[in-house]
CSV table of C-alpha atoms in Angstrom, one decimal:
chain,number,residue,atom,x,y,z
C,1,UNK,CA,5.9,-2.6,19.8
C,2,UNK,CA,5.0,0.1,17.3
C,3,UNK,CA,7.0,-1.6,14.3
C,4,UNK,CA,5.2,-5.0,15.1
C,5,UNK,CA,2.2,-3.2,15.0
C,6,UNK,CA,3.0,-1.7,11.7
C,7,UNK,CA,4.4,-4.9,10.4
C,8,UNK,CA,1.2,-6.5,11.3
C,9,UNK,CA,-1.2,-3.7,9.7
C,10,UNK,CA,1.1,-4.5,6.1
C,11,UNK,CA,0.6,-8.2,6.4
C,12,UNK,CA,-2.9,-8.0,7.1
C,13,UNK,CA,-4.6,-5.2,5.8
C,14,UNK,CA,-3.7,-5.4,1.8
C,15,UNK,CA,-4.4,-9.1,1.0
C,16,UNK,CA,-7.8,-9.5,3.4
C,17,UNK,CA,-8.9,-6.2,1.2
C,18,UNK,CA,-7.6,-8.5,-2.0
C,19,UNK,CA,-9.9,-10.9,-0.8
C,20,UNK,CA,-13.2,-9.1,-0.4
C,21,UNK,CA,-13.0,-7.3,-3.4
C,22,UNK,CA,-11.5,-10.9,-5.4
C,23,UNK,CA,-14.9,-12.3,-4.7
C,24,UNK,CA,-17.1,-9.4,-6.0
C,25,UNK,CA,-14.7,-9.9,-9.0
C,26,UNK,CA,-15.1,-13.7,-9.5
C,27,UNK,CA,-19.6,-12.9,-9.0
C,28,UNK,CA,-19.8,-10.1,-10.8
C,29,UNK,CA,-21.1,-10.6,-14.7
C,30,UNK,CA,-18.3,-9.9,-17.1
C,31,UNK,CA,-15.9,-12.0,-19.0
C,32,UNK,CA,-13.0,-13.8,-18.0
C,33,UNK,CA,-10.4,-11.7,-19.3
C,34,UNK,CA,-11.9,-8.3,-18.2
C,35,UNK,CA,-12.0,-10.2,-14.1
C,36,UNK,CA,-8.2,-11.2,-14.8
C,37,UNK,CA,-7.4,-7.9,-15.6
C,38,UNK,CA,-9.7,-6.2,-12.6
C,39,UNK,CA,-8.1,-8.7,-11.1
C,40,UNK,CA,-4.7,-7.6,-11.9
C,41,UNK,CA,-5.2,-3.3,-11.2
C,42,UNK,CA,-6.6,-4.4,-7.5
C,43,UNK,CA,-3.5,-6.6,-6.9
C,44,UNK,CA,-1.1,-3.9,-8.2
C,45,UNK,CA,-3.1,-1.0,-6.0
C,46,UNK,CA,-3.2,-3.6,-2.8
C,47,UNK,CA,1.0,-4.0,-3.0
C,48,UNK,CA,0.8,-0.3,-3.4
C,49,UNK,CA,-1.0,-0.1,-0.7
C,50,UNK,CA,1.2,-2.2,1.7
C,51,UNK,CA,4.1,0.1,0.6
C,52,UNK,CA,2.6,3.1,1.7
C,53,UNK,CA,1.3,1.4,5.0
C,54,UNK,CA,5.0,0.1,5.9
C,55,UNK,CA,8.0,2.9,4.5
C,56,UNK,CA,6.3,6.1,5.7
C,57,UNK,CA,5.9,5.4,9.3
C,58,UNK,CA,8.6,2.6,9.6
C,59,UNK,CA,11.1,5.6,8.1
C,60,UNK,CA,9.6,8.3,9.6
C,61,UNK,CA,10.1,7.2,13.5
C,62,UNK,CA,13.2,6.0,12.7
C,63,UNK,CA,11.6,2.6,14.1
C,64,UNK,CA,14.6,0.5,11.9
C,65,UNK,CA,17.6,1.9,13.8
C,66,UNK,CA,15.5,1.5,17.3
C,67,UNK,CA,15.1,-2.3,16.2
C,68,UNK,CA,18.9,-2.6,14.9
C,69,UNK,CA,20.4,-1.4,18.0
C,70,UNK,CA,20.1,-3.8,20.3
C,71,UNK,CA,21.6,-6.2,17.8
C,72,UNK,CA,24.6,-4.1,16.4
C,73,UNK,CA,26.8,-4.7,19.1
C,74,UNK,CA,26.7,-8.7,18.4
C,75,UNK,CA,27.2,-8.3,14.8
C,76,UNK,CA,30.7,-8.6,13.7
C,77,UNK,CA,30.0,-8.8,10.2
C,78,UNK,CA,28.8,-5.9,7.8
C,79,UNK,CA,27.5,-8.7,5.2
C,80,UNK,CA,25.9,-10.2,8.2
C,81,UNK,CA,24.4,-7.1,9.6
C,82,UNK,CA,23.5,-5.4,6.1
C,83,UNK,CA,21.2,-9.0,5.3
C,84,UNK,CA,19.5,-8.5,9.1
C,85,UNK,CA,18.7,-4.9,8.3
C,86,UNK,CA,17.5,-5.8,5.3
C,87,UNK,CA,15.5,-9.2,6.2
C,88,UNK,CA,13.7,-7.0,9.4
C,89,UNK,CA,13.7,-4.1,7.1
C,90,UNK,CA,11.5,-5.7,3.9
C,91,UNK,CA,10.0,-9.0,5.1
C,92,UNK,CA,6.8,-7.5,6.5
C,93,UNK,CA,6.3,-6.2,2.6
C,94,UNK,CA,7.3,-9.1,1.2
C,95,UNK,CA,5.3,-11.0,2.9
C,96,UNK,CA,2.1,-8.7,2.5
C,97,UNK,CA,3.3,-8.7,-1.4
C,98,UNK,CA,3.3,-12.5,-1.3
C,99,UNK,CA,0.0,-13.3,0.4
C,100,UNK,CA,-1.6,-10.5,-2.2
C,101,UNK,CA,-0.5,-12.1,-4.9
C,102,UNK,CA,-2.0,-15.6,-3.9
C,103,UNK,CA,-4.7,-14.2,-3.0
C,104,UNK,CA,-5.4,-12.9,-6.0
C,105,UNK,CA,-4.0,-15.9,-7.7
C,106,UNK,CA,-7.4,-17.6,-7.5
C,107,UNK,CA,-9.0,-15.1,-9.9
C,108,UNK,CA,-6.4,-17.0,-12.7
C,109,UNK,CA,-7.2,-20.1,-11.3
C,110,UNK,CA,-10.9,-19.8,-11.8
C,111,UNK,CA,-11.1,-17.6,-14.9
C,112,UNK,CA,-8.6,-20.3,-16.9
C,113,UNK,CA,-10.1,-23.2,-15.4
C,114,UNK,CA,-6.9,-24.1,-13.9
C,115,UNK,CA,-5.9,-27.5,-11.7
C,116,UNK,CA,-3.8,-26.4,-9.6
C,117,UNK,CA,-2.5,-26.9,-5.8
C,118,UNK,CA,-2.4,-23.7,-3.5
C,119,UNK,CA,1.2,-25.6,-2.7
C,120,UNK,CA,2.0,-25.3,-6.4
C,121,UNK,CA,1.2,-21.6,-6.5
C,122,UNK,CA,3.3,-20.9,-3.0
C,123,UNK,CA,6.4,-22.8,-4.4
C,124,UNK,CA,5.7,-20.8,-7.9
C,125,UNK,CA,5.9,-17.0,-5.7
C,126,UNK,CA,8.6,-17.9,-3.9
C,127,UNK,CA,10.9,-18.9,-6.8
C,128,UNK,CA,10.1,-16.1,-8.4
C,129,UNK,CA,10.9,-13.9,-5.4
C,130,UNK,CA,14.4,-16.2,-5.1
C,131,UNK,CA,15.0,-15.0,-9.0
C,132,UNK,CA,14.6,-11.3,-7.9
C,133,UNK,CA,16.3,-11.4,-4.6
C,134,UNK,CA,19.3,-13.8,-5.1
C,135,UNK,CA,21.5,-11.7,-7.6
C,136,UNK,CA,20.6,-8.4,-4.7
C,137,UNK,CA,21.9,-10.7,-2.3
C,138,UNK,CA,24.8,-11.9,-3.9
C,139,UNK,CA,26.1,-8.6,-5.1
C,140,UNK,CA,25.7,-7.1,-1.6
C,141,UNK,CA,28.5,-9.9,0.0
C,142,UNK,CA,30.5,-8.9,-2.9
C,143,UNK,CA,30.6,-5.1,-2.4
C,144,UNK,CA,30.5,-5.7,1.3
C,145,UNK,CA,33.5,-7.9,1.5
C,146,UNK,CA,35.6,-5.7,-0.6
C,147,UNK,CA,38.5,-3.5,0.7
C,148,UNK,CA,37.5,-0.4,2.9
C,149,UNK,CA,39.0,2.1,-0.2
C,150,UNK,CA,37.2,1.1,-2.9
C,151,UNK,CA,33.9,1.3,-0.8
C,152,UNK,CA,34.6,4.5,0.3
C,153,UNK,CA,35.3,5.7,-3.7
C,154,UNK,CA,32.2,6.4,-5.3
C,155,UNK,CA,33.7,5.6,-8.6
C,156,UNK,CA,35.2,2.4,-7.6
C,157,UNK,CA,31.5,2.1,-6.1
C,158,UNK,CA,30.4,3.0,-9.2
C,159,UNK,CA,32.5,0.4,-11.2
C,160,UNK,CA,31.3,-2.9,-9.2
C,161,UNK,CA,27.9,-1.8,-9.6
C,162,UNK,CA,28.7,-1.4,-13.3
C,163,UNK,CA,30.2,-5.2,-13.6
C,164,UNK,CA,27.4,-6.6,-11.2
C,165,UNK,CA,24.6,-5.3,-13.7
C,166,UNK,CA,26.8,-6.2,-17.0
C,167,UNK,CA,27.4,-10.0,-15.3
C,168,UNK,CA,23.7,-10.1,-14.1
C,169,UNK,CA,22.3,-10.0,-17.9
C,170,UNK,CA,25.5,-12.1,-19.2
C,171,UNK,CA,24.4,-14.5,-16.7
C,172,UNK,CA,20.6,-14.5,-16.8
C,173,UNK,CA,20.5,-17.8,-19.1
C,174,UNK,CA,21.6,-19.5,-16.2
C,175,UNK,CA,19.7,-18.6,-13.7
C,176,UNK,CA,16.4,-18.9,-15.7
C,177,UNK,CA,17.7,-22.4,-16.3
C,178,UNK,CA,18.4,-23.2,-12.1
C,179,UNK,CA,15.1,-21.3,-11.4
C,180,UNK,CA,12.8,-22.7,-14.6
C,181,UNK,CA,14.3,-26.6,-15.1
C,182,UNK,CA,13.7,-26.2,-18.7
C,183,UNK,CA,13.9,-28.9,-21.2
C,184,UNK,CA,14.3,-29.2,-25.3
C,185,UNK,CA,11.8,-28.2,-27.4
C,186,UNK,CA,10.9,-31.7,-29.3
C,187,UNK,CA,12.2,-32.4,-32.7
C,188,UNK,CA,11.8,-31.9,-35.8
C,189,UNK,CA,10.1,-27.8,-34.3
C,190,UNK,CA,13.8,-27.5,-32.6
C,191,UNK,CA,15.9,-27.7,-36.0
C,192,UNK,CA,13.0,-26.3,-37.7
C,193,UNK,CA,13.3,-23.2,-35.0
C,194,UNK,CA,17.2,-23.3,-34.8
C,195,UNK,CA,17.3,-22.9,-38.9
C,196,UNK,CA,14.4,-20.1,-39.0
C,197,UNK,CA,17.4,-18.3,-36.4
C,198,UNK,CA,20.4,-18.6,-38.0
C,199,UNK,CA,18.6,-18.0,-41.2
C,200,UNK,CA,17.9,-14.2,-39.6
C,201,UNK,CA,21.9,-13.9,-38.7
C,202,UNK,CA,20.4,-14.5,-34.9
C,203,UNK,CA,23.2,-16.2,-33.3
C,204,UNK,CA,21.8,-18.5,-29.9
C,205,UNK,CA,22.4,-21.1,-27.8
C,206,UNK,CA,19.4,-23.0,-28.0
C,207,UNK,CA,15.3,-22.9,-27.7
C,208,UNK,CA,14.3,-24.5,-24.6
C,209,UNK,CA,11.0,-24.8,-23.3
C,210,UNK,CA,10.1,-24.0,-19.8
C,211,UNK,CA,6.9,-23.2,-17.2
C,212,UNK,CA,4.3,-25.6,-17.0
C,213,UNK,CA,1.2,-26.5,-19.3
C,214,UNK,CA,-1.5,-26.6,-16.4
C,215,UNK,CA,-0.7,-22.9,-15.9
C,216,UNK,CA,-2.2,-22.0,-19.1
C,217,UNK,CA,0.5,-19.4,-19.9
C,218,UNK,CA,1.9,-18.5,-23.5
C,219,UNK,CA,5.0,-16.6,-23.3
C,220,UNK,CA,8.7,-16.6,-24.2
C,221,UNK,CA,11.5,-14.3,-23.7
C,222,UNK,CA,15.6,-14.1,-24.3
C,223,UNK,CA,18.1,-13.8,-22.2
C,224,UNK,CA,21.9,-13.1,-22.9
C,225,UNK,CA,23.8,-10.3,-23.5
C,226,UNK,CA,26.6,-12.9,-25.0
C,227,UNK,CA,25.2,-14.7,-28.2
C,228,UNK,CA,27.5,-18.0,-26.8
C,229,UNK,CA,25.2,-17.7,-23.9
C,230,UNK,CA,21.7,-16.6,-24.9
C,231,UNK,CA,19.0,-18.7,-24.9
C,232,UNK,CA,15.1,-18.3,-26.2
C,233,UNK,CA,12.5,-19.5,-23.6
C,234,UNK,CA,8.9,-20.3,-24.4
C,235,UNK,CA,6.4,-21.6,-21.9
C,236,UNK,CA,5.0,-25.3,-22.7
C,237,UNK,CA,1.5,-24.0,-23.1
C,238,UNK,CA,2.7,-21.9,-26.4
C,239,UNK,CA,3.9,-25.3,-27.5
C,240,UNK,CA,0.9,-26.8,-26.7
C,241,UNK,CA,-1.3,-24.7,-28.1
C,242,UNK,CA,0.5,-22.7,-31.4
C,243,UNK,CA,1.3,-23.3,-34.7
C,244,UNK,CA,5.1,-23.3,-36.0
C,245,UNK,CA,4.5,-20.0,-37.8
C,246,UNK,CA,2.8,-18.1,-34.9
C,247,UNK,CA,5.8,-20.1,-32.5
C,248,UNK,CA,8.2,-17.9,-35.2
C,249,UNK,CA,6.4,-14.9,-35.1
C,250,UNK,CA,7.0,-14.9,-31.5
C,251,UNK,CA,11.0,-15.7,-31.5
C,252,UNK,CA,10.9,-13.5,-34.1
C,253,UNK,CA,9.5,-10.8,-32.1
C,254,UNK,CA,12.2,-11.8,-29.3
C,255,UNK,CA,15.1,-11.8,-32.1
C,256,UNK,CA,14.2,-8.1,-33.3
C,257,UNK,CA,15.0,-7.0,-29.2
C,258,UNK,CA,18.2,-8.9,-29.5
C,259,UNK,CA,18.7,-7.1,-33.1
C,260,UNK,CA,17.7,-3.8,-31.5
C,261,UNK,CA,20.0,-4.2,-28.9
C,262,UNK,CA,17.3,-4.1,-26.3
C,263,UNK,CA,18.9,-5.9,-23.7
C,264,UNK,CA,22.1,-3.6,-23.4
C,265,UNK,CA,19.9,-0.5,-23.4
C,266,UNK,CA,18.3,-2.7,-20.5
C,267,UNK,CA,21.6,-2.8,-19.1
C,268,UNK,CA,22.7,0.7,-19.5
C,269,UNK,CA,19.3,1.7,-17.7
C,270,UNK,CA,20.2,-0.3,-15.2
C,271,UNK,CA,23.3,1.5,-14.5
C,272,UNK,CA,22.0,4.5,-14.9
C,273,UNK,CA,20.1,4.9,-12.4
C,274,UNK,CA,23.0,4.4,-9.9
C,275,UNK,CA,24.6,7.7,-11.7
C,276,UNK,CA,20.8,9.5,-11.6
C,277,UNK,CA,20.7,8.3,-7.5
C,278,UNK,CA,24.2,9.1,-6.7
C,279,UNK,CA,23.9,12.7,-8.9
C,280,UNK,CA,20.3,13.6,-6.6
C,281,UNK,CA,22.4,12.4,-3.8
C,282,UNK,CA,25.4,14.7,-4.2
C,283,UNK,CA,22.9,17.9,-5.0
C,284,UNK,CA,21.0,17.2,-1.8
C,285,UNK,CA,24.5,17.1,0.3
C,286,UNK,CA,26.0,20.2,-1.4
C,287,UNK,CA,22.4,22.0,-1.1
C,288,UNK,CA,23.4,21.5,3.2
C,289,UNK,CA,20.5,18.7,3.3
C,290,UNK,CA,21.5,15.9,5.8
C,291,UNK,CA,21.2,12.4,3.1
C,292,UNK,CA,21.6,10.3,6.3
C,293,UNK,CA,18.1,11.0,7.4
C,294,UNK,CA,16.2,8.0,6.7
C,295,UNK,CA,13.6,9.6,6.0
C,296,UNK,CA,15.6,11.9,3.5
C,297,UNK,CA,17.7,9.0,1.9
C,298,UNK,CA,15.0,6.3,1.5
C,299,UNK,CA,12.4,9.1,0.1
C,300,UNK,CA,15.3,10.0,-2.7
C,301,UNK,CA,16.1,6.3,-3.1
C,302,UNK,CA,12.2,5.9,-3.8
C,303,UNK,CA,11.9,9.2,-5.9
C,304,UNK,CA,14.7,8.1,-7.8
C,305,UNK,CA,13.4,4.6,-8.9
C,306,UNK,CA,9.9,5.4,-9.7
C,307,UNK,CA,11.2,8.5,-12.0
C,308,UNK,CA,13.7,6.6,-13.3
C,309,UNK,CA,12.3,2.8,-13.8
C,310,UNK,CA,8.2,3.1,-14.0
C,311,UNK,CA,8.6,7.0,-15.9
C,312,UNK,CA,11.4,7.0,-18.4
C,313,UNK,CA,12.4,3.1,-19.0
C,314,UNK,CA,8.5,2.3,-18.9
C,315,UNK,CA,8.4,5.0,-21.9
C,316,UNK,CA,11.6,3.0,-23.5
C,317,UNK,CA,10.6,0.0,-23.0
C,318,UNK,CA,7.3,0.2,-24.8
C,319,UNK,CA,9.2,1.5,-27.6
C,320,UNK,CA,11.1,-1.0,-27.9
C,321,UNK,CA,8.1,-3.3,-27.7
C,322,UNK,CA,6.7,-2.0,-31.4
C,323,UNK,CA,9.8,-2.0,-32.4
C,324,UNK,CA,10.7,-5.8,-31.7
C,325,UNK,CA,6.9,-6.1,-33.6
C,326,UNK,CA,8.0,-4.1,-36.4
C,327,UNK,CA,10.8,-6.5,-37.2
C,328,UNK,CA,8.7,-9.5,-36.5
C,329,UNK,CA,6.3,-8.3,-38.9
C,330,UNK,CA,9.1,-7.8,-41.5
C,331,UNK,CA,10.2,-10.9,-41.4
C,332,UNK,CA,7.8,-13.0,-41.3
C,333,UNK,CA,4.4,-10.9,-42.5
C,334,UNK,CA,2.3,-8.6,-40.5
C,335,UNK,CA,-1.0,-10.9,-40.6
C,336,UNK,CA,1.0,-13.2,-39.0
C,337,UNK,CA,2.4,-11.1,-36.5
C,338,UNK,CA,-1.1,-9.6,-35.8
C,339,UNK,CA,-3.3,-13.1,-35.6
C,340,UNK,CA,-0.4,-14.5,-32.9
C,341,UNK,CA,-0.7,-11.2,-30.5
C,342,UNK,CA,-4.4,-11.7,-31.2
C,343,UNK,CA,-4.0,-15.5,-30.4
C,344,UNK,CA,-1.7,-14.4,-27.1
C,345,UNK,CA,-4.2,-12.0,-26.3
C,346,UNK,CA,-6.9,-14.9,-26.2
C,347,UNK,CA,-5.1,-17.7,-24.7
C,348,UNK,CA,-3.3,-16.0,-21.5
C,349,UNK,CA,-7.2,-13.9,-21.3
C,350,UNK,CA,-5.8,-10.6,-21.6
C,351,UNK,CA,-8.1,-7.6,-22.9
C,352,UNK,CA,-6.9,-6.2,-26.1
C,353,UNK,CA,-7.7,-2.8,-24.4
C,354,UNK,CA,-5.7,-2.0,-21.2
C,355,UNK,CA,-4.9,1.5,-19.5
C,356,UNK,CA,-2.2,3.1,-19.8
C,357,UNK,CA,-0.9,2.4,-16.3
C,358,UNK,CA,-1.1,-1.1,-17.0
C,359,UNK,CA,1.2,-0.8,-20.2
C,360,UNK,CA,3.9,1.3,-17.6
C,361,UNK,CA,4.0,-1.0,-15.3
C,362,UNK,CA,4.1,-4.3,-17.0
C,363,UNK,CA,5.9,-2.3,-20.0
C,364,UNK,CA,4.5,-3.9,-22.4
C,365,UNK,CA,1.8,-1.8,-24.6
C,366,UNK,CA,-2.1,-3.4,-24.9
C,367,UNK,CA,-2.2,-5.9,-27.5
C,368,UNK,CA,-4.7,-3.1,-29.3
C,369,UNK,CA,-2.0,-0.7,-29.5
C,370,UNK,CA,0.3,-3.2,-31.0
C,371,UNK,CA,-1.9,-3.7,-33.4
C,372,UNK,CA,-2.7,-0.4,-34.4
C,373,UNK,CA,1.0,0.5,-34.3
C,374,UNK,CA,1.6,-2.5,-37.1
C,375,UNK,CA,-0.9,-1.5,-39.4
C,376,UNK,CA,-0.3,2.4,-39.3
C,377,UNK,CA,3.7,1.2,-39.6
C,378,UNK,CA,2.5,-1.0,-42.5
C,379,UNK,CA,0.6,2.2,-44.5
């Protein structure tokens, strides 16, 4: 009774504060970009919100094991009873998370003018959620499924976690392309793209265009730790709405992470962190403190990801975001490079000026700071 009580509290409470506070955002009298970016801090401090409303009491009454119980006993399977723990364990926040986010989906839809269905925007969360949740899912049957010695080895443990990351990034391409459905940029920008490339030494698969005008988002991204398997995505709106040049400065930008490595350091974060946890793990044990407490492991597991993710590769991966601008702006001009940010900046209504919580978490630095960085680089 007291964890559906919780569970409803998470679900409810975030997204119906979301939606007060969305309306005083959508009346009050400021620009568009300044309500999507309002818009954006009260969605981040509502999921915040919904996790501290959910883990602390959920782990502190050890209400999980009280709920798993019952249902151990019929459970022959530890895949099977690892994705029921996990499905009663997270769905309540995922949920909350969910209905939060399309909630505050509606400040976008107004500010940009958008036509779109609240069925579109559903089907849009959830395949993203699929994209973050699948590869979790899939490498859990795997480690599950695997001989009880090389569980019980934390450096075999350590070694599947290893090729799980390393295939996740080699594979990325793919599932982007499952997820996304994307399709071929039109000639004659494709061989006009594919030459500016290969003229660079940037070895890829091909430029493919993906996401859907109506959403009035101007992106791109690469994905591929393999150059036989890496592919450049840009959304249909920066088709739509850029010039061949800026649409370069932008791969380019993309082509000085794969240049910089980026994506390995990525990567080697990644497993990182499972030597950081395991290493806070170990000190606890040999320090007498009982790591089987849920309210002891899930507060390390928690410590140890916001340390290690939002702290130090939110301070790497901003680097690596002037960096990837610094080679743009070599190859193809730092005017160019700073009128497309400016033009990105504009188009997706997104304040040149942002706080520095906002660059942490979405690790990406203001589009000011960008700026700035290329022209102090520059003198």
């Amino acid at each position: 009774m007291v964890f559906f009580a919780i569970s409803a509290v998470t679900i409810i409470v975030p997204p119906l504060i979301m939606k007060f506070q969305r309306e005083k955002i959508l009346k009050s009298e400021t620009s568009n970009d300044e309500k999507m970016y309002k818009g954006t801090k009260l969605m981040l401090l509502c999921m915040i919100l919904a996790i501290g409303l959910y883990f602390p009491p959920v782990i502190r009454l050890g209400i999980l094991d009280k709920v798993m119980e019952p249902l151990a006993e019929h459970i022959s399977s530890p895949f099977l009873g690892a994705l029921i723990f996990m499905g009663v364990f997270i769905t309540p926040l995922l949920i909350s998370i969910m209905l939060t986010i399309l909630v505050a989906s509606k400040i976008e839809v107004e500010a940009k003018g958008l036509n779109i269905k609240t069925r579109e925007t559903v089907k849009g969360i959830l395949k993203a959620f699929a994209f973050l949740l699948l590869p979790g899912i899939v490498w859990l049957g795997i480690y599950l499924n695997l001989p009880e010695k090389i569980r019980n080895s934390t450096l075999a443990s350590f070694g599947v976690f290893v090729i799980y990351i390393l295939s996740f990034f080699a594979l990325s391409p793919y599932l982007t392309r499952f997820f996304g459905k994307p399709r071929q940029v039109p000639e004659p920008l494709r061989t006009e793209l594919l030459k500016f490339c290969e003229s660079l030494g940037f070895k890829v698969r091909d430029i493919r265009v993906t996401g859907k005008k109506e959403y009035k988002i101007a992106n791109a991204g690469v994905t591929g730790i393999l150059p036989w398997a890496r592919y450049i995505f840009i959304t249909e709106y920066m088709l739509e709405t850029f010039e061949p040049e800026e649409i370069k400065a932008v791969i380019a930008h993309e082509i000085g992470h794969i240049k910089g490595r980026h994506l390995w350091i990525n990567a080697l974060i990644a497993i990182g962190w499972f030597g950081f946890w395991m290493g806070i793990v170990f000190a606890l044990i040999k320090l007498g403190v009982d790591i089987l407490s849920p309210v002891v492991f899930f507060g390390v597991f928690f410590s140890a990801y916001i340390i290690y993710f939002v702290v130090i590769q939110g301070k790497i991966s901003l680097r690596n975001e002037f960096k990837a601008d610094e080679f743009a702006a070599k190859v193809i001009g730092k005017e160019t490079v700073i009128k497309t940010l400016e033009k990105l900046a504009e188009v997706n209504l997104t304040p040149k000026k942002t706080g520095k919580w906002f660059g942490f978490l979405s690790f990406h630095p203001s589009i000011e700071e960008r700026i700035r960085h290329l022209e102090e680089v520059a003198e």
